[in-house]
mmCIF file of N, CA and C in Angstrom:
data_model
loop_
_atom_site.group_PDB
_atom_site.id
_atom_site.type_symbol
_atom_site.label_atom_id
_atom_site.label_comp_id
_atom_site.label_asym_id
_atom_site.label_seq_id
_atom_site.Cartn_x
_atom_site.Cartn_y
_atom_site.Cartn_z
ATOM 1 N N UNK W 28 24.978 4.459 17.927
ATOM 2 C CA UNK W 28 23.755 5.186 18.215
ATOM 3 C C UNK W 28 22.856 5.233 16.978
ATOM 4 N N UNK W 29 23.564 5.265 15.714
ATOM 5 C CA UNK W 29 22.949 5.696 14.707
ATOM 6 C C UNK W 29 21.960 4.115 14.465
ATOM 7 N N UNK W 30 22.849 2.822 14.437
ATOM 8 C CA UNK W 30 22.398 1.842 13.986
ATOM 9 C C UNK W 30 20.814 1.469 15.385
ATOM 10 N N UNK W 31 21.040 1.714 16.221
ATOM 11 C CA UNK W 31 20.049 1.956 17.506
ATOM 12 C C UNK W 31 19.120 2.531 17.056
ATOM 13 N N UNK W 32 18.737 3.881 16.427
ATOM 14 C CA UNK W 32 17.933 4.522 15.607
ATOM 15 C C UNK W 32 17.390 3.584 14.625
ATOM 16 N N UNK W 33 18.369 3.152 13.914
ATOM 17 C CA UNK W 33 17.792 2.785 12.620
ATOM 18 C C UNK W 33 16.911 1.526 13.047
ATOM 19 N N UNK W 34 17.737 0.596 13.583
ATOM 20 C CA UNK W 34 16.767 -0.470 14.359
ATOM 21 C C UNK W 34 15.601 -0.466 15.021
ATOM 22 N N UNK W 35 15.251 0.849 15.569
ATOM 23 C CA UNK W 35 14.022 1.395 16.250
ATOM 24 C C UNK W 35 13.432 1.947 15.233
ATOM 25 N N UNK W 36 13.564 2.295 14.229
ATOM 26 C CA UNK W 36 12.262 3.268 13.300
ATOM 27 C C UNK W 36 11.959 2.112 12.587
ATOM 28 N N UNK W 37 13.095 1.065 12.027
ATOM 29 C CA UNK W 37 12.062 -0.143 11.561
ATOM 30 C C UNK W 37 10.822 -0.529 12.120
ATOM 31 N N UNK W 38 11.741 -1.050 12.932
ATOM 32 C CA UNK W 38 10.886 -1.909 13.831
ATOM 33 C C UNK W 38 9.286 -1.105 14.091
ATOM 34 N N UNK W 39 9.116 0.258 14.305
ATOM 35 C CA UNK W 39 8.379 1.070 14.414
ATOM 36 C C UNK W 39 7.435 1.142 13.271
ATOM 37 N N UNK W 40 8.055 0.841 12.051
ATOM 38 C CA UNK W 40 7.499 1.106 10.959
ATOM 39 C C UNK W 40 7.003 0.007 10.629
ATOM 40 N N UNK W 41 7.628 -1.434 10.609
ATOM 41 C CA UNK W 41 7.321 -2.917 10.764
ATOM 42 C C UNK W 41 6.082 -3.169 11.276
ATOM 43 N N UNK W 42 6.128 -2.745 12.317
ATOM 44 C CA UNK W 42 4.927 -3.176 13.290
ATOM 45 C C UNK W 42 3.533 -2.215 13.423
ATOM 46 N N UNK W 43 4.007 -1.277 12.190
ATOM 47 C CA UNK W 43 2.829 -0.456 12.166
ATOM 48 C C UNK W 43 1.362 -1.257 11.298
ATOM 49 N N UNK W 44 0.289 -1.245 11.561
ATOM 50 C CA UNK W 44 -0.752 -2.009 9.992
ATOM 51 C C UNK W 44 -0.486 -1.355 9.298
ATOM 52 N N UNK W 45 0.105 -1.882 7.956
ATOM 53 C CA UNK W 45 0.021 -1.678 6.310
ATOM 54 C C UNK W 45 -1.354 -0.530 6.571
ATOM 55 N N UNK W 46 -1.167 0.153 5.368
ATOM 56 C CA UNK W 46 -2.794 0.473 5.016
ATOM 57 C C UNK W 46 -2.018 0.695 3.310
ATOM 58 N N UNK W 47 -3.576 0.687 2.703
ATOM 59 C CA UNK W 47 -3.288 1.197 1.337
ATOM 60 C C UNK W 47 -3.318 2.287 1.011
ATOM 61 N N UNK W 48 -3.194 3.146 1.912
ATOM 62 C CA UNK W 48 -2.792 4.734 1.767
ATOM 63 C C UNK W 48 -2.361 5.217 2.576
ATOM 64 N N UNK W 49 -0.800 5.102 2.803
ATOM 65 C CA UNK W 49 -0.283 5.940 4.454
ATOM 66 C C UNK W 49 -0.434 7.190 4.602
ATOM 67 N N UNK W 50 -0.382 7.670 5.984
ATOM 68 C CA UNK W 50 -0.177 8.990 6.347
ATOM 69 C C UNK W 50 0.926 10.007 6.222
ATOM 70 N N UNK W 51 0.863 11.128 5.683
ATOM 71 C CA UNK W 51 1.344 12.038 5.633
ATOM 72 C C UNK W 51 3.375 11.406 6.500
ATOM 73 N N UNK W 52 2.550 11.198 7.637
ATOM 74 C CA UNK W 52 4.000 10.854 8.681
ATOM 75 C C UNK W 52 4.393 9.829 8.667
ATOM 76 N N UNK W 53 3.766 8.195 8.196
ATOM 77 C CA UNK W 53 3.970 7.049 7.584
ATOM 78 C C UNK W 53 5.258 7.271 6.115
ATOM 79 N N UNK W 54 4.679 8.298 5.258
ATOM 80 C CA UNK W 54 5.436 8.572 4.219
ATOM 81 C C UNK W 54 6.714 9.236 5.123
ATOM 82 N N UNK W 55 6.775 9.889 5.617
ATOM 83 C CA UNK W 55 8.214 11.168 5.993
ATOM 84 C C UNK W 55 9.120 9.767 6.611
ATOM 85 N N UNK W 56 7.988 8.461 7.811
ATOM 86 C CA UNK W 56 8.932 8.172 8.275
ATOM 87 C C UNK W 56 9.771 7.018 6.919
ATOM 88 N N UNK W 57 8.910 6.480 6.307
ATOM 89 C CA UNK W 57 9.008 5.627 5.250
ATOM 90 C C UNK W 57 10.405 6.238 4.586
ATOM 91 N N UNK W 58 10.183 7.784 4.517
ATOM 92 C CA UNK W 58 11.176 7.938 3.123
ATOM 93 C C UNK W 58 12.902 8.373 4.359
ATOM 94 N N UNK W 59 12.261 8.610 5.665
ATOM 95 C CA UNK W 59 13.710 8.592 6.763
ATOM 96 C C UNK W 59 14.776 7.064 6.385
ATOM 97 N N UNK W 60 13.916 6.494 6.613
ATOM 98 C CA UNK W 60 13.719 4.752 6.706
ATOM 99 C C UNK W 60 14.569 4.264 5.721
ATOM 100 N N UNK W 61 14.275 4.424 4.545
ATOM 101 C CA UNK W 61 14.970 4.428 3.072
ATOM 102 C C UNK W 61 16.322 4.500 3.149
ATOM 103 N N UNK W 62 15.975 6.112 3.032
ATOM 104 C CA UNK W 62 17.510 6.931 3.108
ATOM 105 C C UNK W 62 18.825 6.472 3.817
ATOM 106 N N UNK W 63 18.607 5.758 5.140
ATOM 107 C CA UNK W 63 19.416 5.853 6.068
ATOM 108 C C UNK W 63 19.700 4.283 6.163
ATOM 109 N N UNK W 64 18.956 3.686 5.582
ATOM 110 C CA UNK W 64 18.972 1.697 5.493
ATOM 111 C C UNK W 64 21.040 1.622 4.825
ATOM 112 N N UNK W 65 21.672 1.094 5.734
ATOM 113 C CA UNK W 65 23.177 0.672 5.235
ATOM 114 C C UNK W 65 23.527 -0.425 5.031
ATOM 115 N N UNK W 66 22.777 -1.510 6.043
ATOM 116 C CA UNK W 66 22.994 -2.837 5.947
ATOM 117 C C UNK W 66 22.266 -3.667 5.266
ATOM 118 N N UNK W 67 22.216 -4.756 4.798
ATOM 119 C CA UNK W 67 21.654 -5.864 4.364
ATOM 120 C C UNK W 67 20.800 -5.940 4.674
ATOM 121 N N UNK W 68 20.902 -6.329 6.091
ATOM 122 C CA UNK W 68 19.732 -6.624 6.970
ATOM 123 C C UNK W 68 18.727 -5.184 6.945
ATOM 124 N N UNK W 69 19.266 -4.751 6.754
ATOM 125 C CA UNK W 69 17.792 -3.426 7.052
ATOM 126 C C UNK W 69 17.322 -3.053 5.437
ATOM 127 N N UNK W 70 18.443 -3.423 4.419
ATOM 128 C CA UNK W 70 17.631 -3.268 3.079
ATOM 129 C C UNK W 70 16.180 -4.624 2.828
ATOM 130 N N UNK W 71 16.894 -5.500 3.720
ATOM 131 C CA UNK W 71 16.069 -6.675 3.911
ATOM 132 C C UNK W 71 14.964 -6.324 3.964
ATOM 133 N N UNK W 72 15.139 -6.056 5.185
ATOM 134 C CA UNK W 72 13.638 -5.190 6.357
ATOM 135 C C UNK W 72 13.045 -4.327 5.505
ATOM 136 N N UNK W 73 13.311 -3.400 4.566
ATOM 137 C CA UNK W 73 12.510 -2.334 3.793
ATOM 138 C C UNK W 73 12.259 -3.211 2.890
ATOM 139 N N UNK W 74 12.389 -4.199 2.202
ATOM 140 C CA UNK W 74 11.833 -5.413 0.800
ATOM 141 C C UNK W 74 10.910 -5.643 0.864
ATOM 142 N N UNK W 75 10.960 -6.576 2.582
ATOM 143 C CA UNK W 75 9.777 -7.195 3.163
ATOM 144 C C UNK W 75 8.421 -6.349 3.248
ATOM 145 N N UNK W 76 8.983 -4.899 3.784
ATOM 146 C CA UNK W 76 8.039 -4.212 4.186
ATOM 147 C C UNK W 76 7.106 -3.389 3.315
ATOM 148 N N UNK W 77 8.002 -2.875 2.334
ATOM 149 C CA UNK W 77 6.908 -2.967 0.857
ATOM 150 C C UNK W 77 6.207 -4.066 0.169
ATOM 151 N N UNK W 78 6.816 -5.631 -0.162
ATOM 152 C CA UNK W 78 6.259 -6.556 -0.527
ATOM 153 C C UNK W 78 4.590 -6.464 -0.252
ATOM 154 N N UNK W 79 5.180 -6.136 1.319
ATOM 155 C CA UNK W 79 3.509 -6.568 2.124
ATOM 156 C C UNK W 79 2.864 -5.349 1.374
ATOM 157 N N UNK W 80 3.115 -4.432 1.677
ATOM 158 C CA UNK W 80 2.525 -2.992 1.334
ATOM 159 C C UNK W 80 1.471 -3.434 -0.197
ATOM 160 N N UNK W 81 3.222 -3.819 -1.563
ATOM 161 C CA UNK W 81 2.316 -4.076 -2.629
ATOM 162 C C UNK W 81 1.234 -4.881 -2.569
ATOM 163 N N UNK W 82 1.027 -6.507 -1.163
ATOM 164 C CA UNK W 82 0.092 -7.611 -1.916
ATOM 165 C C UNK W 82 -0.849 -6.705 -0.985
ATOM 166 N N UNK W 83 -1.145 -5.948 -0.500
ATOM 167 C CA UNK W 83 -1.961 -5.506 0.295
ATOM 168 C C UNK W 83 -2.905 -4.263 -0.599
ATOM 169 N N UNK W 84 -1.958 -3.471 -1.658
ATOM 170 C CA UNK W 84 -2.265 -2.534 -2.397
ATOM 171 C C UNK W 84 -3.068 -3.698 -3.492
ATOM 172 N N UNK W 85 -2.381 -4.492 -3.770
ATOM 173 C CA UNK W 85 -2.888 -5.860 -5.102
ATOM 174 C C UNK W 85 -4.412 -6.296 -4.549
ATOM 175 N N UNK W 86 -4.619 -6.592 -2.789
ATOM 176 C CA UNK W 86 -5.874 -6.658 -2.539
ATOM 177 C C UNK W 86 -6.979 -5.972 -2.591
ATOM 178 N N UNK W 87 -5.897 -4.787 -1.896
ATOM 179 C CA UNK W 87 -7.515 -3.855 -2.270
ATOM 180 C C UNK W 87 -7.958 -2.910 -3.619
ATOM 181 N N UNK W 88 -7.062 -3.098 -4.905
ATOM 182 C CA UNK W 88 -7.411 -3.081 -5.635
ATOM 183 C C UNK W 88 -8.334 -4.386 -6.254
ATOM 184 N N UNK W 89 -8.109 -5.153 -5.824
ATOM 185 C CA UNK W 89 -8.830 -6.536 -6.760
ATOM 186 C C UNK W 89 -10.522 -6.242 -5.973
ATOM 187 N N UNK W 90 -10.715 -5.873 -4.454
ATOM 188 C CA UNK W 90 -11.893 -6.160 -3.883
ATOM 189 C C UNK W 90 -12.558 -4.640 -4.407
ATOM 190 N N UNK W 91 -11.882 -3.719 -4.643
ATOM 191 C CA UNK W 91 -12.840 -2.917 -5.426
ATOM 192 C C UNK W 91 -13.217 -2.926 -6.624
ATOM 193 N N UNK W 92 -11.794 -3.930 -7.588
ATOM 194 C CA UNK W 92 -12.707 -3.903 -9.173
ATOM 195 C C UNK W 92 -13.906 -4.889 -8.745
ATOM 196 N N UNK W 93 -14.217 -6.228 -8.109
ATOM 197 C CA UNK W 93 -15.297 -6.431 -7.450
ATOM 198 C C UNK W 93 -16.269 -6.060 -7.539
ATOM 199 N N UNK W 94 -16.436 -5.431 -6.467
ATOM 200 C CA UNK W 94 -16.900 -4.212 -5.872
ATOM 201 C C UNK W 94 -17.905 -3.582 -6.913
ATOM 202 N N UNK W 95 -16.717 -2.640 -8.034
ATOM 203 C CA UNK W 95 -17.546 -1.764 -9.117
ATOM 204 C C UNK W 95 -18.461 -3.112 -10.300
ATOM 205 N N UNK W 96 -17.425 -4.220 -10.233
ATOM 206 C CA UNK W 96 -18.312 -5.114 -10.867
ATOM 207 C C UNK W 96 -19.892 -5.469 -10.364
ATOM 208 N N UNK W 97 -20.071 -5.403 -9.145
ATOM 209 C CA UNK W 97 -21.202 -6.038 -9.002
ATOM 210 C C UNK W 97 -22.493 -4.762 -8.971
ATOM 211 N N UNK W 98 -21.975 -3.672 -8.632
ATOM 212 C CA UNK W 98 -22.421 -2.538 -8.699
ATOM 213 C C UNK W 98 -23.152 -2.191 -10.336
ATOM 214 N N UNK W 99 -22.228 -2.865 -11.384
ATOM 215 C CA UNK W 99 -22.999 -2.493 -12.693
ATOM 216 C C UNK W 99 -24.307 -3.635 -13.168
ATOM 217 N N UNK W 100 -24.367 -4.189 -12.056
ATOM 218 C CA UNK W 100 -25.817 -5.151 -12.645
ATOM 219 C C UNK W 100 -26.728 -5.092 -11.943
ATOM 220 N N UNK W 101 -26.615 -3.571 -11.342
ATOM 221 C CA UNK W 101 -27.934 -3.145 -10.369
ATOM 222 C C UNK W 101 -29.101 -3.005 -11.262
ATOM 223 N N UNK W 102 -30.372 -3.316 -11.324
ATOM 224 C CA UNK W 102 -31.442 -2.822 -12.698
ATOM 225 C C UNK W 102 -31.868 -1.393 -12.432
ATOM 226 N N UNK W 103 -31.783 -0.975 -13.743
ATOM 227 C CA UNK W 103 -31.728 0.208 -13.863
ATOM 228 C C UNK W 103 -30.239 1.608 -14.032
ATOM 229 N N UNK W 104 -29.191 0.509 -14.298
ATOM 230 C CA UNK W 104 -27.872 0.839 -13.634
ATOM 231 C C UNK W 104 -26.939 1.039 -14.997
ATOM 232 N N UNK W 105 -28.074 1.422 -16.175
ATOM 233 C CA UNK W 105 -27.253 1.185 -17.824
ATOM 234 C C UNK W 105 -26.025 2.643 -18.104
ATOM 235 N N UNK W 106 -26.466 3.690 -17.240
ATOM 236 C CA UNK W 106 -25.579 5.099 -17.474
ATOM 237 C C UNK W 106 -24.072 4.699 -16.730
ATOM 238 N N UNK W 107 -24.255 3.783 -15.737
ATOM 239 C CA UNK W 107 -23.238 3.343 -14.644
ATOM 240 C C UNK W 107 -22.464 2.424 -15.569
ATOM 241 N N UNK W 108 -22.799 1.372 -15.936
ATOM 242 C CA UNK W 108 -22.064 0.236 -17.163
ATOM 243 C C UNK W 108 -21.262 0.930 -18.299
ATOM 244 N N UNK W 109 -22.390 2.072 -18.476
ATOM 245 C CA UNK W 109 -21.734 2.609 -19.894
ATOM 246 C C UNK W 109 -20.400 3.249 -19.567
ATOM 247 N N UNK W 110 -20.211 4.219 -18.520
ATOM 248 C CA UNK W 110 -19.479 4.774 -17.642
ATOM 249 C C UNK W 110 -18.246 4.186 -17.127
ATOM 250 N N UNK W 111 -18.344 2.682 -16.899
ATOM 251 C CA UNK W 111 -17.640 1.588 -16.552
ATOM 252 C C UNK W 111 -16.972 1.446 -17.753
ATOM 253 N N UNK W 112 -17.429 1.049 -18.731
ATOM 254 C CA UNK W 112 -16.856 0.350 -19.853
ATOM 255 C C UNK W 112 -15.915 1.471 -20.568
ATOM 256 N N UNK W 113 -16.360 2.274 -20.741
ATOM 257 C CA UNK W 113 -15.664 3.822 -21.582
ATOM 258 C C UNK W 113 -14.053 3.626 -20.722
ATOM 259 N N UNK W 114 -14.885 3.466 -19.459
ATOM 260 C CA UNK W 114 -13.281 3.967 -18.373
ATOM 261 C C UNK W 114 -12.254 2.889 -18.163
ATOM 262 N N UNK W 115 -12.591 1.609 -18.301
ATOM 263 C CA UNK W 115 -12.130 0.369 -18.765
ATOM 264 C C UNK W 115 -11.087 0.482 -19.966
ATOM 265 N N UNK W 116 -11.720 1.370 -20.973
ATOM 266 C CA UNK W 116 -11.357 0.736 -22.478
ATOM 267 C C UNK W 116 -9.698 1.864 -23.057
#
C-alpha cells in the first residue's frame, strides 16, 4: 500500500509544470516525497525531478539577468546602471 502511495505522489508531482517558485503545497508535497523515497527507482524519480527544477531555475535566472541588462540602456536610465553595477559588484 505504502509503495502504491509512493508511486502515486510521484507521479503526481512528476507531472505537475516545474515552476521557479512552488507552492506552499508543491513544497509539503515535495518534502512528503523526499522523506518517504526507499527505492532506487524513486530516488531516481526525485534526481530527475529536481534536475529539471534546477535547468528551469538556471533559465529563468539567465532571462532576467537579460532582462535587467537591457533595461540599463534605456536613455535617461544612469541612477538605474549605477544601481545595477553597485549590486553586481
Amino acid at each position: 500500500m505504502r509503495r502504491l502511495l509512493m508511486t502515486a505522489l510521484a507521479g503526481i508531482l512528476l507531472a505537475a509544470p516545474a515552476s521557479a517558485s512552488p507552492s506552499p503545497d508543491t513544497e509539503a508535497l515535495e518534502t512528503l516525497i523526499a522523506e518517504s523515497a526507499e527505492t532506487a527507482t524513486e530516488h531516481a524519480a526525485l534526481g530527475r525531478y529536481y534536475r529539471s527544477r534546477a535547468a528551469l531555475a538556471r533559465a529563468n535566472a539567465d532571462q532576467q539577468e537579460r532582462m535587467g541588462r537591457s533595461f540599463l540602456y534605456v536613455s535617461g536610465n544612469a541612477g538605474q546602471q549605477r544601481h545595477q553595477q553597485t549590486r553586481r559588484a
